[in-house]
PDB file of C-alpha atoms and ligand atoms in Angstrom:
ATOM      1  CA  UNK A   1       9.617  31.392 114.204  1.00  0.00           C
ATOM      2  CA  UNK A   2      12.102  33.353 111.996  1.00  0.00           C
ATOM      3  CA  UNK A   3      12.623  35.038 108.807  1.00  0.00           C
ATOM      4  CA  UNK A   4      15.637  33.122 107.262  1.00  0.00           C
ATOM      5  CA  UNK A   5      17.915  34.482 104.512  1.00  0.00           C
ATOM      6  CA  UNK A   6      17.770  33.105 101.849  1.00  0.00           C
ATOM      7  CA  UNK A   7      20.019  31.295  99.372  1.00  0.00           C
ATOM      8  CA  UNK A   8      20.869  32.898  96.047  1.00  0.00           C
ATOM      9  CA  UNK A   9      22.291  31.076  92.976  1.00  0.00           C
ATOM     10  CA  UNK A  10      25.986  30.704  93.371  1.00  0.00           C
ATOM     11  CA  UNK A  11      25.984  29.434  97.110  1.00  0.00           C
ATOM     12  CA  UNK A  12      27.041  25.715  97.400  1.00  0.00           C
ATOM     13  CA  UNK A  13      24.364  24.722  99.694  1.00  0.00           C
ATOM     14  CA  UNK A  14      22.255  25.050  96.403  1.00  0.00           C
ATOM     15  CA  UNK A  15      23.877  22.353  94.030  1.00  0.00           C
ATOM     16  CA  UNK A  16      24.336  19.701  97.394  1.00  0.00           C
ATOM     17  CA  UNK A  17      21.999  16.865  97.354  1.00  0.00           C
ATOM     18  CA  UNK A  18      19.864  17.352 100.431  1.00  0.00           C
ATOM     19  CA  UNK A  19      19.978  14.818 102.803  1.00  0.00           C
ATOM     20  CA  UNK A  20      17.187  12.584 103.942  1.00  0.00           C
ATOM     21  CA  UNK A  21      15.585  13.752 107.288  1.00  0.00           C
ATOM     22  CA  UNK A  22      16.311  10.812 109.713  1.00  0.00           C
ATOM     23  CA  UNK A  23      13.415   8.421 110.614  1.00  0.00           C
ATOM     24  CA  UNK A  24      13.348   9.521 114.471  1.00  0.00           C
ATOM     25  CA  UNK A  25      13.730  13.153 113.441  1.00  0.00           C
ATOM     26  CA  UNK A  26      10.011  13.149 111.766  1.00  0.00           C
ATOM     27  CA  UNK A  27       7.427  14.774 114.248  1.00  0.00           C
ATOM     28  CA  UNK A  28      10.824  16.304 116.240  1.00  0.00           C
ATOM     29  CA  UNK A  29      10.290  20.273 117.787  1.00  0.00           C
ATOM     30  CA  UNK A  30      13.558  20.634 115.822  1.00  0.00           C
ATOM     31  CA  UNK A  31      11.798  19.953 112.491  1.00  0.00           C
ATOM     32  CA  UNK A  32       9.077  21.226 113.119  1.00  0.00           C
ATOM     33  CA  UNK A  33      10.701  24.831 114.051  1.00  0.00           C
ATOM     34  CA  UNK A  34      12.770  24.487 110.623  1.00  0.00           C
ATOM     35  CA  UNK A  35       9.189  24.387 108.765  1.00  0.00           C
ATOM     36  CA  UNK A  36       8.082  27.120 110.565  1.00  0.00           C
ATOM     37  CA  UNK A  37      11.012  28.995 109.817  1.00  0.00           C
ATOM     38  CA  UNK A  38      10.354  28.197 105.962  1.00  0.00           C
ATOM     39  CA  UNK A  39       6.464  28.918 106.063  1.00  0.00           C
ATOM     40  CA  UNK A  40       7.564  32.498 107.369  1.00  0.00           C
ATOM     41  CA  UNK A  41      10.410  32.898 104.881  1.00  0.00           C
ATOM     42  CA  UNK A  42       7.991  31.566 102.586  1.00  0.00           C
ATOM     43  CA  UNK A  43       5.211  34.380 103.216  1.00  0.00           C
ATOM     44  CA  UNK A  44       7.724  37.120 103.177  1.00  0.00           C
ATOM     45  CA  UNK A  45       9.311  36.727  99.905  1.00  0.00           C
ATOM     46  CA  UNK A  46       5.787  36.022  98.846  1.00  0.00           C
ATOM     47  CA  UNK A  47       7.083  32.474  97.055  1.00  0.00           C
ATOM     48  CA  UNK A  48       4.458  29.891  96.653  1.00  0.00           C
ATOM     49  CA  UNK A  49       6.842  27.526  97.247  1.00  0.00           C
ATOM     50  CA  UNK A  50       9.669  27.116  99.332  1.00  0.00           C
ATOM     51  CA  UNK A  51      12.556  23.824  99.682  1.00  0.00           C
ATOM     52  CA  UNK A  52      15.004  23.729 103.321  1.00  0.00           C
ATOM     53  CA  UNK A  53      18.490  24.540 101.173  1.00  0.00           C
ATOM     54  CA  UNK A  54      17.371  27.439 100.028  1.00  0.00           C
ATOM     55  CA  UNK A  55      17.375  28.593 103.670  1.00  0.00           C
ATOM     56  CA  UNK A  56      21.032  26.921 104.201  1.00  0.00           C
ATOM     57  CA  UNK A  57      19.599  23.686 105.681  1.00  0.00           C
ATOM     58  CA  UNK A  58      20.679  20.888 103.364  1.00  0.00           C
ATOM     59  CA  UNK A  59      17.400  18.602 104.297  1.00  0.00           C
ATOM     60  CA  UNK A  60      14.726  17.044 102.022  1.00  0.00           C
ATOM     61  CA  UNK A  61      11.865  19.440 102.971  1.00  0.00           C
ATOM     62  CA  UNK A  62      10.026  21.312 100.981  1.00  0.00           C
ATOM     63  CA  UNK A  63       6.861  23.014 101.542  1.00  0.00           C
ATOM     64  CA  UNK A  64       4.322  24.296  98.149  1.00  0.00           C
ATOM     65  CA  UNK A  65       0.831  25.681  98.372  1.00  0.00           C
ATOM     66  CA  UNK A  66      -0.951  23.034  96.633  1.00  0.00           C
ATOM     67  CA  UNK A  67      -5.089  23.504  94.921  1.00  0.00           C
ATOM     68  CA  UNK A  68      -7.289  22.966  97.735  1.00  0.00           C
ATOM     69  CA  UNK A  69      -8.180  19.683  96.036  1.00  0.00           C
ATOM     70  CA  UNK A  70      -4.532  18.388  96.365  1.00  0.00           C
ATOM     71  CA  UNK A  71      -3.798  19.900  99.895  1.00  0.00           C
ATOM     72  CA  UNK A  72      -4.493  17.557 103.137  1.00  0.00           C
ATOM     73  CA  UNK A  73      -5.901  20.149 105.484  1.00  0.00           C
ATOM     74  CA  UNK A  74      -9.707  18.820 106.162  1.00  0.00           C
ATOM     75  CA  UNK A  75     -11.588  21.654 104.168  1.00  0.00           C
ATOM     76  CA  UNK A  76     -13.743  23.911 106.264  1.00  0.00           C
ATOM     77  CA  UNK A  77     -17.516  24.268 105.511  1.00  0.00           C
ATOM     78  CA  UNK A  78     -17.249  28.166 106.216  1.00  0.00           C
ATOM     79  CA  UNK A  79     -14.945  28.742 103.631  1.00  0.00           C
ATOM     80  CA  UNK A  80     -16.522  30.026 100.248  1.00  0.00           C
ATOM     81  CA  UNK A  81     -13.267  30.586  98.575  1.00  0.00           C
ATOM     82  CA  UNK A  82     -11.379  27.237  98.322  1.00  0.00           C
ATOM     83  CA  UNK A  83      -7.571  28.108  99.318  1.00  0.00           C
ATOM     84  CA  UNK A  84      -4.197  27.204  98.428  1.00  0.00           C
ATOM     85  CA  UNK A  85      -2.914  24.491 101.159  1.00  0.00           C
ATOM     86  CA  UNK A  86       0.515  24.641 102.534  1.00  0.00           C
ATOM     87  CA  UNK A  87       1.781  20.984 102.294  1.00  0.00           C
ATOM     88  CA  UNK A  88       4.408  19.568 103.642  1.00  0.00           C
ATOM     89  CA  UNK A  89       6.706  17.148 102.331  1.00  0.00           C
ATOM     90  CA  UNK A  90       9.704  15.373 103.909  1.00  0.00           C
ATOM     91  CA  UNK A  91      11.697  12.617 102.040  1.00  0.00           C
ATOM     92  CA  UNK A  92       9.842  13.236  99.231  1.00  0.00           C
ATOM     93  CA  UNK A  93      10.080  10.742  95.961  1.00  0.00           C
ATOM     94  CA  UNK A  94       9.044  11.442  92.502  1.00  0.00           C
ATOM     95  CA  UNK A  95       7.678   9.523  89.830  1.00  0.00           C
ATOM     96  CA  UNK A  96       7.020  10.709  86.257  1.00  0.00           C
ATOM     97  CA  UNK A  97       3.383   8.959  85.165  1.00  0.00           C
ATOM     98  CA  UNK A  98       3.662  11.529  81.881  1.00  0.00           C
ATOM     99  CA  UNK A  99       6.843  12.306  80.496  1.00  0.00           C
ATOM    100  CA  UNK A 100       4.477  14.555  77.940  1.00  0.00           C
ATOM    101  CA  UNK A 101       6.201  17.847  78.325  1.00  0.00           C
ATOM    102  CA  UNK A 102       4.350  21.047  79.224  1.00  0.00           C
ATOM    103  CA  UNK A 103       5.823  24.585  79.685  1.00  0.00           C
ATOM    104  CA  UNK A 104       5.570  27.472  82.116  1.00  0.00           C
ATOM    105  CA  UNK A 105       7.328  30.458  82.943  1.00  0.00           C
ATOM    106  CA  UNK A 106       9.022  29.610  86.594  1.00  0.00           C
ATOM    107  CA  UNK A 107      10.954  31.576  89.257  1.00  0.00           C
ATOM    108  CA  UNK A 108      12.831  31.006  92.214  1.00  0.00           C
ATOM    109  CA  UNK A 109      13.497  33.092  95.196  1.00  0.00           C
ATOM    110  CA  UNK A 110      17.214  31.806  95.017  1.00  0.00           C
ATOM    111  CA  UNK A 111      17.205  33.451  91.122  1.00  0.00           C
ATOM    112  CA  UNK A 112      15.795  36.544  92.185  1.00  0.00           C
ATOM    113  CA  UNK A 113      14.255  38.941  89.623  1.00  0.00           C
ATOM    114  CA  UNK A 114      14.521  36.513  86.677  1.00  0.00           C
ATOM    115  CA  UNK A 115      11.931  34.557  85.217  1.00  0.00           C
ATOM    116  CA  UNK A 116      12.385  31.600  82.712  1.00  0.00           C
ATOM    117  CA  UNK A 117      10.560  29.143  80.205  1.00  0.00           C
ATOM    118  CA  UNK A 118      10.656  25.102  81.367  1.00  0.00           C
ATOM    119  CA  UNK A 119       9.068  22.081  79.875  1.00  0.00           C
ATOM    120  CA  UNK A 120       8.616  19.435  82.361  1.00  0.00           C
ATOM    121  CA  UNK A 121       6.258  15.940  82.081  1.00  0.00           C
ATOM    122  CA  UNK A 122       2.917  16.702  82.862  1.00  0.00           C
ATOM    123  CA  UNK A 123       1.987  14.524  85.352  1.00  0.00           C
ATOM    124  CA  UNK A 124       3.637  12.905  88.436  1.00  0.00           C
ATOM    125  CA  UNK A 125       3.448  11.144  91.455  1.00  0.00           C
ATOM    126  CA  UNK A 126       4.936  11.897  94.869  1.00  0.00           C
ATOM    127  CA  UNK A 127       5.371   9.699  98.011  1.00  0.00           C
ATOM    128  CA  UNK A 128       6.362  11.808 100.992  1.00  0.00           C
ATOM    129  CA  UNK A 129       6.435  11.726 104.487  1.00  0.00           C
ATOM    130  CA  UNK A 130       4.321  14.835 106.736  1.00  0.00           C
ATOM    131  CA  UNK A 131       5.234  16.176 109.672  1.00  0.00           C
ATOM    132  CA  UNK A 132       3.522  13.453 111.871  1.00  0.00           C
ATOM    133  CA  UNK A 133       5.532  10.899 110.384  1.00  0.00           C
ATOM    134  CA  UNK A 134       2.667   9.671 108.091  1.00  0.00           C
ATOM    135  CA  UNK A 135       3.658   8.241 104.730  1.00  0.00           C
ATOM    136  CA  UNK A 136       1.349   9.917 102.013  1.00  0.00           C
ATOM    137  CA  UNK A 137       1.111   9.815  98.274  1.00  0.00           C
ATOM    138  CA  UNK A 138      -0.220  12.113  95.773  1.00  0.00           C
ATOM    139  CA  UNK A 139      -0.684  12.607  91.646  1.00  0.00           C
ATOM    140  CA  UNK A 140      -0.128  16.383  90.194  1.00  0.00           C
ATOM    141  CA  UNK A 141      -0.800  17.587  86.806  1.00  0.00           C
ATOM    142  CA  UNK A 142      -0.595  20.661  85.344  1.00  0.00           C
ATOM    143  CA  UNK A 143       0.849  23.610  86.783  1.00  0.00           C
ATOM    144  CA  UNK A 144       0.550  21.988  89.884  1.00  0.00           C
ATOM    145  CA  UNK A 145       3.444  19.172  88.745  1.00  0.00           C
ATOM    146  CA  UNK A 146       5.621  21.969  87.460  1.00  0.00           C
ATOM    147  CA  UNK A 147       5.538  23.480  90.918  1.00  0.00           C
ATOM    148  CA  UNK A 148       6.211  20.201  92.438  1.00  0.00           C
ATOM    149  CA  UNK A 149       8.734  19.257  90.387  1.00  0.00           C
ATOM    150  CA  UNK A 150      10.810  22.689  90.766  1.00  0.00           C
ATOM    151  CA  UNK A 151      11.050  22.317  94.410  1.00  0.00           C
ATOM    152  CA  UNK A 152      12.050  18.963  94.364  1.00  0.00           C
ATOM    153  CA  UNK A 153      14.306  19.868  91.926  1.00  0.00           C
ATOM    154  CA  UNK A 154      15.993  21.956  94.985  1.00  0.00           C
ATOM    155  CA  UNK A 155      15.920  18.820  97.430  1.00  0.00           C
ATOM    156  CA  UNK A 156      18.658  17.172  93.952  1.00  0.00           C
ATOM    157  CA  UNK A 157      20.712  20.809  93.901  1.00  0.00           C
ATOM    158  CA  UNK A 158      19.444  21.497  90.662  1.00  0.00           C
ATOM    159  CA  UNK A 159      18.088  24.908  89.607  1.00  0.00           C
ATOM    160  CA  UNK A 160      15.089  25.648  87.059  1.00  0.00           C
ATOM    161  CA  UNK A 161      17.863  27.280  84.732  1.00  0.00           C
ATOM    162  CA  UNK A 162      19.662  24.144  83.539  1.00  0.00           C
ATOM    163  CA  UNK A 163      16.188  22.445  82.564  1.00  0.00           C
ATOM    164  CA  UNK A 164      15.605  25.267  80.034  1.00  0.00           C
ATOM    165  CA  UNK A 165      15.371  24.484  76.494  1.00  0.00           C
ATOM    166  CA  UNK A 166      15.667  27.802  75.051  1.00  0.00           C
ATOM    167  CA  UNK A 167      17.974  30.506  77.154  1.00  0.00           C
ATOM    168  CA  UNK A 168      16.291  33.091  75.024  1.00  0.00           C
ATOM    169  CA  UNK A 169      13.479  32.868  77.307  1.00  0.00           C
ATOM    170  CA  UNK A 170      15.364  33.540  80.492  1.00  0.00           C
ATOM    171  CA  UNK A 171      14.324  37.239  81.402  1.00  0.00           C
ATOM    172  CA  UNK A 172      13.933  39.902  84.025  1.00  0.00           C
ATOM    173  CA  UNK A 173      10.661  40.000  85.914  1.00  0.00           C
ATOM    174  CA  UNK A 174       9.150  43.054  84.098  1.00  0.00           C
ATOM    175  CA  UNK A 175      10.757  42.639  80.502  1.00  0.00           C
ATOM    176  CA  UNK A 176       9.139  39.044  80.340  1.00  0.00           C
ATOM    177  CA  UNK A 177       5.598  40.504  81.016  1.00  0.00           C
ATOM    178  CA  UNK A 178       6.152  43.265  79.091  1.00  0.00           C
ATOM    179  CA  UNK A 179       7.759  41.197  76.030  1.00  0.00           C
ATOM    180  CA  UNK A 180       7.100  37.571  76.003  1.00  0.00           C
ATOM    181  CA  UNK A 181       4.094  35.802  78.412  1.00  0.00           C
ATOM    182  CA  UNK A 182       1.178  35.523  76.334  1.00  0.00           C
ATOM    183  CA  UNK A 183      -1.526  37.115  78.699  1.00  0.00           C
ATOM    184  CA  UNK A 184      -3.261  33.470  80.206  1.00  0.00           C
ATOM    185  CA  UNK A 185      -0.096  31.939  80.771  1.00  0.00           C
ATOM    186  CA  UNK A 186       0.371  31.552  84.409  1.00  0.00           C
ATOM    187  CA  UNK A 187       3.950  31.377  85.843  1.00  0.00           C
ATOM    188  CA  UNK A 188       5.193  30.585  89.058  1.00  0.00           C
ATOM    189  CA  UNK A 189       7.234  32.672  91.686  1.00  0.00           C
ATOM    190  CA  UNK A 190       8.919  30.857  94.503  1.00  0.00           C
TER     191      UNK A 190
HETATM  192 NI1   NI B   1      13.073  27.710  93.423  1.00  0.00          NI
END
């Protein structure tokens, strides 16, 4: 396992399309050592999200800590607080099941320091493969699909900037809490 550097806006390997991992590369020690890599990257920056370019590797993998409800870790009975679950997701496809939009203040490790204001559809779907090789499926709403939908957004080289509305609400990190989040809005760093 490593700490890998990341990618900051203005590096190519940000705007490529990702490519798709190959069938017979699912469930290989090579993937599975490039997850690793991002899980620790991940934790470090302290994103709750993380996609393969933005550590140079131009593959469709993300990884996003998902609502315990979402996440496909079998729960454990010992727990009393329910936990965020790290999920995987290789080749993933998105579908839109409401185009409704709803708006939250994102981030992006690759944007350091900045936060901005994105409307996005509500509600999707994603079909994915984990790192077994398994094909699985799930439906996000909420913040949850804004998450989603950012790093995905990665996988197409496309940054949370260009899907704002409104560059008036593009700000630095403390300015935006100081100036424009309404206290229960939650936002998302990654
Ligand atoms: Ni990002």
């Amino acid at each position: 396992m490593a700490i890998r550097k990341v990618a900051r806006m203005g590096h190519p390997v940000l705007r490529q399309k990702a490519k798709p991992v190959p069938q017979n590369k699912l469930n290989s020690p090579a993937l599975k050592t490039l997850i690793d890599d991002m899980i620790e990257t991940m934790h470090e920056y302290g994103g709750i999200g993380l996609a393969a370019p933005q550590i140079h590797e131009s593959l469709q993998v993300a990884i996003i800590a998902l609502p315990p409800e979402l996440g496909q870790k079998e729960k454990s009975k010992k727990e009393e607080e329910p936990q965020d679950v790290l999920t995987i997701f290789i080749n993933p496809v998105i579908q839109v099941l409401d185009p409704a939009p709803q708006g939250f203040w994102e981030g992006c490790l690759s944007v350091p320091g900045l936060r901005g204001f994105v409307e996005r559809p509500r509600k999707i779907r994603v079909e994915y493969f984990d790192l077994k090789g398994k094909k699985q499926s799930l439906v996000a709403e909420g913040f949850t699909a804004t998450v989603i939908q950012h790093e995905l957004d990665h996988l197409e080289g496309v940054l949370y900037i260009e899907k704002m509305k409104d560059m008036k609400k593009l700000a630095f990190n403390e300015e935006s809490e100081k100036f424009l989040l309404e206290e229960d809005e939650q936002h998302l760093a990654d």
